[in-house]
Amino acid sequence: MRAERISEVTTNRLSLYLRCLNELALKGDVSVSSEELARICFLNSAQIRKDLACFGEFGVRGVGYEVEALRANLKRILGLNRVHSIAIAGAGRLGSALADYYAGGGRGFQVKAVFDIDETKIGRKVGGVEIFDVKNFSSIVKKGNIEVAVIAVPAEAAQETLEMIEAAGIRAILNFAPVPLSAGENVKLNTVDLSTSLENLSFYLKGNGNGSRVHPR
Amino acid sequence: MRAERISEVTTNRLSLYLRCLNELALKGDVSVSSEELARICFLNSAQIRKDLACFGEFGVRGVGYEVEALRANLKRILGLNRVHSIAIAGAGRLGSALADYYAGGGRGFQVKAVFDIDETKIGRKVGGVEIFDVKNFSSIVKKGNIEVAVIAVPAEAAQETLEMIEAAGIRAILNFAPVPLSAGENVKLNTVDLSTSLENLSFYLKGNGNGSRVHPR
């Protein structure tokens, strides 16, 4: 499978496989069958075999996949064989929660800097990461080789924050602001929209649609 | 459009229209054309006209849609004409951030209770909401008519937390734990998977795929 042909849905499944393999590695498992991996991931084994065969991972009959080799391969494919540095715009509760969670770098991403306009926050630390004046965003991003930015500012400031991030040369952005944003063509903008997720639950509670037995992907 | 035929993608667009209409109402706008609504939502106007025509909202030529009437209609369709009560399992940074954000009830959802196993947290408040012992989850949920639960616990506790939530009779769940979960058939489980979103950005940075000009939905 050539990388550029991999869809986002497939990428998301590769992330899921990697997470489940990490669990197996922690338990000390050396190999796993596609059936067992399927059971852990709540997917069917044919889907897993198909995805993995696409990039040359063929399980050995009676043995399955080698856990460490498959982990390394998935990390390489997803670009996770190195740690990506993150900047977070917005040192509110959400920005702080993310800084704390991703401060260590153990999850493949490391928060290097948090930014805010609030002078009472600037210079303080959150999860061990310093909060900087947003005025210095571009210079700190460039100095720290930061490649990923998170938008955790109020909705009304989200578009201008996005434009500041783009102007600093960052091309991969995770947005938490519940508003539509317009990004440049060479920018990948993923939005995590909590309000829409909740409203979708509200719609379900009205008696519409089916529940899902399986972790939805 | 019969409600049960509305797909999740459409529901998500209805959420977006509602959010943009709320902005227009704040500005004091009385009516909006489909072209103007499309511009604000970064969608095309034909899509909007199609979605809205499905449930009987026809704009008036030369006037467009009445903002207040359309807002009320969208709220009714999404079940947002009343406030839903939320319980949050996990009083860590993420659970606390959510409790703070949704404490007021002004966003259509109101956090009524936060739960944790940590005795040093129990009895304290976050965003004005009390943190309860998770042992009392079921009784507090029933007493408070809580319909929506959020899973904000560590990955290894997520499945048992889900089962506890289901046992308390809650059918609409928002999960933040980055692990596959198995939910019952009559439960709607929406997962917000931050790690997968970040890994997808990592994949993009490797030079794969296209960026998006428009807020992706």
Coordinates of C-alpha atoms in Angstrom, one line a residue:
Chain A
M1 CA 0.0 0.0 0.0
R2 CA 1.5 3.3 -0.9
A3 CA 1.2 5.7 2.0
E4 CA -0.7 8.4 0.2
R5 CA -3.5 5.9 -0.6
I6 CA -4.2 5.2 3.1
S7 CA -7.5 6.7 4.1
E8 CA -8.1 8.5 7.4
V9 CA -10.4 5.6 8.5
T10 CA -7.5 3.2 7.9
T11 CA -5.1 5.4 9.7
N12 CA -7.4 5.5 12.7
R13 CA -7.5 1.6 12.7
L14 CA -3.7 1.5 12.5
S15 CA -3.7 3.7 15.6
L16 CA -6.1 1.3 17.3
Y17 CA -3.9 -1.7 16.4
L18 CA -0.9 0.0 17.8
R19 CA -2.6 0.8 21.0
C20 CA -3.7 -2.8 21.5
L21 CA -0.2 -4.1 20.6
N22 CA 1.2 -1.7 23.2
E23 CA -1.0 -3.4 25.8
L24 CA 0.1 -6.9 24.6
A25 CA 3.7 -5.8 24.8
L26 CA 3.2 -4.6 28.4
K27 CA 1.8 -8.0 29.3
G28 CA 4.9 -9.6 27.8
D29 CA 3.2 -11.2 24.8
V30 CA 5.6 -12.0 21.9
S31 CA 3.1 -12.9 19.2
V32 CA -0.6 -12.4 18.6
S33 CA -3.0 -14.0 16.1
S34 CA -5.3 -11.9 14.0
E35 CA -8.3 -13.4 15.8
E36 CA -6.9 -12.4 19.2
L37 CA -6.0 -8.9 18.0
A38 CA -9.5 -8.6 16.5
R39 CA -11.0 -9.6 19.9
I40 CA -9.1 -7.0 21.8
C41 CA -9.8 -4.3 19.2
F42 CA -13.5 -5.2 18.8
L43 CA -13.0 -5.6 15.0
N44 CA -13.2 -8.6 12.8
S45 CA -10.0 -10.5 12.0
A46 CA -10.5 -10.3 8.2
Q47 CA -10.3 -6.5 8.4
I48 CA -7.1 -6.7 10.4
R49 CA -5.5 -9.2 8.0
K50 CA -6.5 -7.0 5.1
D51 CA -5.1 -3.8 6.6
L52 CA -1.8 -5.4 7.6
A53 CA -1.3 -7.3 4.4
C54 CA -1.5 -4.0 2.6
F55 CA 1.9 -3.0 3.9
G56 CA 3.6 -6.4 3.8
E57 CA 2.8 -7.7 7.3
F58 CA 1.8 -11.3 6.8
G59 CA 1.1 -13.3 10.0
V60 CA 2.8 -16.7 10.2
R61 CA 0.3 -19.6 10.3
G62 CA -0.1 -21.0 13.8
V63 CA 2.0 -18.1 15.3
G64 CA 0.4 -14.9 14.2
Y65 CA 2.1 -11.6 14.2
E66 CA 5.2 -10.8 16.1
V67 CA 4.2 -8.1 18.6
E68 CA 7.4 -6.0 18.6
A69 CA 8.0 -6.1 14.8
L70 CA 4.4 -5.1 14.1
R71 CA 4.6 -2.3 16.7
A72 CA 7.7 -0.9 15.1
N73 CA 6.2 -1.1 11.7
L74 CA 3.0 0.6 12.7
K75 CA 5.0 3.4 14.4
R76 CA 7.1 3.9 11.3
I77 CA 4.0 4.1 9.1
L78 CA 2.2 6.6 11.4
G79 CA 5.4 8.7 11.8
L80 CA 5.5 7.8 15.5
N81 CA 9.1 6.6 15.5
R82 CA 10.1 10.0 16.8
V83 CA 8.5 12.4 19.3
H84 CA 6.5 15.3 17.9
S85 CA 6.7 18.6 19.7
I86 CA 3.4 20.4 20.5
A87 CA 2.4 24.0 21.2
I88 CA -0.9 24.6 23.0
A89 CA -2.7 27.9 22.4
G90 CA -4.8 28.6 25.5
A91 CA -3.9 27.8 29.1
G92 CA -7.4 27.4 30.4
R93 CA -8.6 24.1 31.9
L94 CA -8.6 22.2 28.7
G95 CA -5.2 23.5 27.5
S96 CA -3.8 22.7 31.0
A97 CA -5.3 19.2 31.0
L98 CA -3.7 18.5 27.6
A99 CA -0.4 19.9 28.7
D100 CA -0.4 17.7 31.7
Y101 CA -1.3 14.6 29.8
Y102 CA 1.2 15.1 27.0
A103 CA 4.0 16.7 29.0
G104 CA 6.1 13.6 29.4
G105 CA 6.5 12.8 25.7
G106 CA 5.9 9.1 26.4
R107 CA 2.8 9.1 24.2
G108 CA 4.7 10.1 21.1
F109 CA 3.9 13.8 21.5
Q110 CA 5.5 16.2 23.9
V111 CA 4.0 19.6 24.8
K112 CA 6.9 22.1 24.7
A113 CA 5.1 25.3 25.3
V114 CA 1.7 26.7 26.3
F115 CA 0.6 30.1 25.2
D116 CA -1.9 32.6 26.7
I117 CA -2.8 36.3 26.6
D118 CA -3.5 36.4 30.3
E119 CA -0.6 38.1 32.1
T120 CA -1.4 36.4 35.4
K121 CA -0.7 33.1 33.7
I122 CA 2.4 33.9 31.7
G123 CA 5.6 32.6 33.3
R124 CA 3.7 30.0 35.4
K125 CA 3.9 26.3 34.6
V126 CA 1.3 23.7 33.9
G127 CA 2.3 20.0 33.9
G128 CA 5.9 21.2 34.1
V129 CA 5.5 23.2 30.8
E130 CA 6.0 27.0 30.8
I131 CA 3.1 29.3 29.8
F132 CA 4.4 32.0 27.4
D133 CA 3.0 35.2 26.1
V134 CA 1.2 34.5 22.8
K135 CA 3.1 37.4 21.3
N136 CA 6.2 35.2 21.2
F137 CA 4.4 32.3 19.6
S138 CA 6.2 32.3 16.3
S139 CA 9.8 32.6 17.7
I140 CA 9.3 30.0 20.3
V141 CA 7.7 27.6 17.8
K142 CA 10.6 28.0 15.5
K143 CA 13.2 27.7 18.2
G144 CA 11.6 24.6 19.6
N145 CA 11.0 22.9 16.2
I146 CA 7.3 22.6 17.1
E147 CA 5.3 20.9 14.4
V148 CA 1.9 20.4 16.0
A149 CA -0.4 23.0 17.5
V150 CA -3.5 22.7 19.6
I151 CA -6.3 25.3 19.6
A152 CA -7.8 25.5 23.1
V153 CA -8.9 29.1 23.1
P154 CA -12.5 30.5 23.3
A155 CA -14.5 30.2 20.1
E156 CA -14.3 33.9 19.3
A157 CA -10.5 33.8 19.2
A158 CA -10.2 30.5 17.3
Q159 CA -9.9 31.8 13.7
E160 CA -7.3 34.4 14.5
T161 CA -5.4 31.8 16.6
L162 CA -5.5 29.4 13.6
E163 CA -4.1 32.1 11.3
M164 CA -1.3 32.9 13.8
I165 CA -0.4 29.2 14.0
E166 CA -0.3 28.9 10.2
A167 CA 1.8 32.1 9.9
A168 CA 4.3 30.4 12.3
G169 CA 4.7 27.6 9.7
I170 CA 2.8 24.9 11.6
R171 CA 0.9 22.5 9.3
A172 CA -0.8 20.1 11.7
I173 CA -3.4 21.4 14.0
L174 CA -5.9 20.0 16.5
N175 CA -8.8 22.3 17.2
F176 CA -11.1 22.1 20.2
A177 CA -13.0 25.3 19.6
P178 CA -16.6 24.5 18.6
V179 CA -16.7 26.8 15.6
P180 CA -16.1 26.3 11.9
L181 CA -12.6 27.4 10.9
S182 CA -11.1 28.1 7.6
A183 CA -7.5 26.7 7.2
G184 CA -5.0 27.0 4.3
E185 CA -4.7 24.2 1.8
N186 CA -1.4 22.8 3.1
V187 CA -2.6 22.6 6.6
K188 CA -4.2 19.5 8.3
L189 CA -6.9 20.7 10.7
N190 CA -8.5 18.0 12.9
T191 CA -11.4 19.2 15.0
V192 CA -12.5 17.6 18.2
D193 CA -16.0 18.9 18.7
L194 CA -17.3 18.0 22.1
S195 CA -20.6 20.0 21.7
T196 CA -21.5 18.2 18.5
S197 CA -20.7 14.8 20.2
L198 CA -23.0 15.7 23.1
E199 CA -25.7 17.0 20.7
N200 CA -25.5 13.8 18.8
L201 CA -26.2 11.9 22.2
S202 CA -29.1 14.2 22.8
F203 CA -30.5 13.3 19.4
Y204 CA -30.1 9.6 20.2
L205 CA -31.9 10.1 23.6
K206 CA -35.0 11.4 21.7
G207 CA -35.4 7.9 20.4
N208 CA -33.5 8.2 17.1
G209 CA -31.0 5.8 15.7
N210 CA -29.3 2.7 17.0
G211 CA -26.8 2.3 19.8
S212 CA -23.4 0.8 19.0
R213 CA -22.3 -2.4 20.3
V214 CA -18.7 -1.7 19.2
H215 CA -16.4 1.2 19.8
P216 CA -17.3 3.4 16.9
R217 CA -14.6 4.1 14.3
Chain B
M1 CA -37.4 13.7 6.9
R2 CA -38.3 11.1 9.5
A3 CA -36.1 11.5 12.4
E4 CA -34.8 7.9 12.4
R5 CA -33.5 8.4 8.8
I6 CA -31.2 11.2 9.8
S7 CA -27.6 10.0 9.7
E8 CA -25.0 11.0 12.2
V9 CA -23.2 13.1 9.5
T10 CA -26.5 15.1 9.0
T11 CA -27.0 15.5 12.7
N12 CA -23.5 16.9 13.0
R13 CA -24.3 19.4 10.3
L14 CA -27.5 20.4 12.1
S15 CA -25.4 21.1 15.2
L16 CA -23.2 23.3 13.1
Y17 CA -26.1 25.2 11.6
L18 CA -27.5 25.7 15.1
R19 CA -24.1 27.1 16.4
C20 CA -23.9 29.5 13.5
L21 CA -27.5 30.6 14.0
N22 CA -26.8 31.2 17.7
E23 CA -24.0 33.6 16.6
L24 CA -26.3 35.4 14.2
A25 CA -29.0 35.7 17.0
L26 CA -26.4 37.2 19.3
K27 CA -25.6 39.8 16.6
G28 CA -29.4 40.6 16.4
D29 CA -29.9 39.2 12.9
V30 CA -33.5 38.4 12.2
S31 CA -33.1 36.4 8.9
V32 CA -30.3 34.8 7.0
S33 CA -30.0 33.5 3.4
S34 CA -28.8 30.0 2.7
E35 CA -25.8 31.6 0.9
E36 CA -24.9 33.6 4.0
L37 CA -25.4 30.7 6.3
A38 CA -23.2 28.6 4.0
R39 CA -20.5 31.2 4.1
I40 CA -20.4 31.2 7.9
C41 CA -20.5 27.4 8.1
F42 CA -17.9 26.9 5.4
L43 CA -20.4 24.6 3.5
N44 CA -22.2 25.0 0.2
S45 CA -25.7 26.5 0.2
A46 CA -27.2 23.6 -1.8
Q47 CA -26.3 21.3 1.0
I48 CA -27.9 23.6 3.6
R49 CA -31.1 24.0 1.5
K50 CA -31.3 20.2 1.1
D51 CA -30.8 19.5 4.8
L52 CA -33.3 22.1 5.9
A53 CA -35.9 21.3 3.2
C54 CA -35.9 17.7 4.5
F55 CA -37.7 18.7 7.6
G56 CA -40.0 21.4 6.2
E57 CA -37.9 24.5 6.6
F58 CA -38.2 26.4 3.3
G59 CA -36.5 29.7 3.1
V60 CA -38.5 32.6 1.7
R61 CA -37.2 34.0 -1.6
G62 CA -35.4 37.3 -1.0
V63 CA -35.6 36.9 2.8
G64 CA -34.0 33.6 3.6
Y65 CA -34.6 31.8 6.9
E66 CA -36.0 33.3 10.0
V67 CA -33.2 33.0 12.5
E68 CA -35.3 32.4 15.7
A69 CA -37.7 30.0 14.1
L70 CA -34.9 27.9 12.6
R71 CA -33.0 27.9 15.8
A72 CA -36.1 26.7 17.7
N73 CA -36.8 24.0 15.1
L74 CA -33.2 22.7 15.1
K75 CA -33.2 22.6 18.9
R76 CA -36.4 20.6 18.9
I77 CA -35.0 18.1 16.3
L78 CA -31.8 17.7 18.2
G79 CA -33.6 17.3 21.5
L80 CA -32.0 20.4 22.8
N81 CA -35.2 22.2 23.8
R82 CA -34.5 21.0 27.3
V83 CA -31.3 20.7 29.4
H84 CA -29.7 17.3 29.7
S85 CA -28.0 16.4 33.0
I86 CA -24.5 14.9 32.9
A87 CA -22.5 12.8 35.2
I88 CA -18.7 12.8 34.8
A89 CA -16.7 9.7 35.9
G90 CA -13.2 10.8 36.8
A91 CA -12.3 14.1 38.5
G92 CA -8.8 14.4 36.9
R93 CA -7.8 17.4 34.8
L94 CA -10.0 16.4 31.9
G95 CA -13.1 15.6 34.0
S96 CA -12.6 18.9 35.9
A97 CA -12.2 20.9 32.6
L98 CA -15.5 19.4 31.3
A99 CA -17.3 20.0 34.6
D100 CA -16.2 23.6 34.6
Y101 CA -17.2 24.2 31.0
Y102 CA -20.6 22.5 31.2
A103 CA -21.4 23.5 34.9
G104 CA -23.7 26.3 34.0
G105 CA -26.2 24.5 31.8
G106 CA -26.2 27.3 29.3
R107 CA -24.9 25.0 26.6
G108 CA -27.8 22.6 26.7
F109 CA -26.0 20.2 29.0
Q110 CA -25.5 20.6 32.8
V111 CA -23.0 18.6 34.8
K112 CA -24.8 17.6 38.0
A113 CA -22.2 15.3 39.6
V114 CA -18.5 14.3 39.2
F115 CA -17.3 10.9 40.5
D116 CA -14.0 9.6 41.6
I117 CA -12.4 6.9 43.7
D118 CA -9.8 9.2 45.3
E119 CA -10.9 10.0 48.9
T120 CA -8.9 13.2 48.9
K121 CA -11.1 14.5 46.0
I122 CA -14.5 13.3 47.3
G123 CA -16.5 16.1 48.9
R124 CA -14.6 18.8 47.1
K125 CA -16.1 20.9 44.2
V126 CA -15.0 21.5 40.7
G127 CA -16.7 24.3 38.6
G128 CA -19.2 24.4 41.4
V129 CA -20.1 20.7 41.0
E130 CA -19.6 18.3 43.9
I131 CA -17.3 15.3 43.6
F132 CA -18.9 12.1 44.9
D133 CA -17.7 8.7 45.8
V134 CA -18.1 6.5 42.7
K135 CA -19.7 3.9 45.0
N136 CA -22.8 6.1 45.0
F137 CA -22.9 6.5 41.2
S138 CA -26.2 4.7 40.6
S139 CA -28.2 6.3 43.4
I140 CA -27.0 9.8 42.6
V141 CA -27.7 9.3 38.8
K142 CA -31.2 8.1 39.5
K143 CA -31.9 10.8 42.0
G144 CA -30.7 13.5 39.7
N145 CA -32.4 12.1 36.5
I146 CA -29.0 12.1 34.9
E147 CA -29.1 10.9 31.3
V148 CA -25.7 11.4 29.9
A149 CA -22.3 10.1 31.3
V150 CA -18.8 11.1 30.4
I151 CA -15.9 8.6 30.9
A152 CA -12.8 10.5 31.9
V153 CA -11.0 7.8 33.8
P154 CA -7.6 6.2 33.0
A155 CA -7.7 3.6 30.1
E156 CA -7.4 0.6 32.4
A157 CA -10.6 1.6 34.3
A158 CA -12.7 2.5 31.3
Q159 CA -14.5 -0.7 30.5
E160 CA -15.6 -1.3 34.1
T161 CA -16.7 2.3 34.3
L162 CA -18.7 1.9 31.2
E163 CA -20.4 -1.2 32.7
M164 CA -21.2 0.7 35.9
I165 CA -22.7 3.5 33.9
E166 CA -24.9 1.1 31.9
A167 CA -25.9 -0.7 35.0
A168 CA -27.2 2.7 36.4
G169 CA -29.5 2.9 33.3
I170 CA -27.6 5.6 31.3
R171 CA -27.9 5.1 27.6
A172 CA -25.8 8.0 26.2
I173 CA -22.1 8.0 26.9
L174 CA -19.2 10.2 25.8
N175 CA -15.9 8.4 26.2
F176 CA -12.4 10.0 26.4
A177 CA -10.4 6.9 27.3
P178 CA -8.2 5.9 24.4
V179 CA -9.1 2.2 24.4
P180 CA -11.7 0.2 22.5
L181 CA -14.8 -0.4 24.7
S182 CA -17.7 -2.8 24.3
A183 CA -21.1 -1.3 25.0
G184 CA -24.6 -2.8 25.1
E185 CA -26.9 -2.7 22.2
N186 CA -29.2 0.0 23.6
V187 CA -26.4 2.3 24.5
K188 CA -25.0 5.1 22.3
L189 CA -21.3 5.4 22.9
N190 CA -19.4 8.3 21.3
T191 CA -15.6 8.2 21.7
V192 CA -13.5 11.3 21.5
D193 CA -10.0 9.9 20.8
L194 CA -7.4 12.5 21.2
S195 CA -4.5 10.2 20.6
T196 CA -5.9 8.9 17.4
S197 CA -6.4 12.5 16.2
L198 CA -2.8 13.4 17.0
E199 CA -1.5 10.2 15.4
N200 CA -3.5 11.2 12.3
L201 CA -1.6 14.5 12.3
S202 CA 1.7 12.7 12.6
F203 CA 0.8 10.6 9.6
Y204 CA 0.0 13.8 7.7
L205 CA 3.3 15.3 8.6
K206 CA 5.1 12.4 7.1
G207 CA 3.9 13.8 3.8
N208 CA 0.7 11.8 3.4
G209 CA -2.7 13.0 2.3
N210 CA -4.1 16.4 1.7
G211 CA -4.8 19.3 4.1
S212 CA -8.3 20.6 4.4
R213 CA -9.4 24.1 3.5
V214 CA -12.6 23.7 5.4
H215 CA -13.6 22.7 8.9
P216 CA -13.8 18.9 8.4
R217 CA -17.2 17.2 9.2

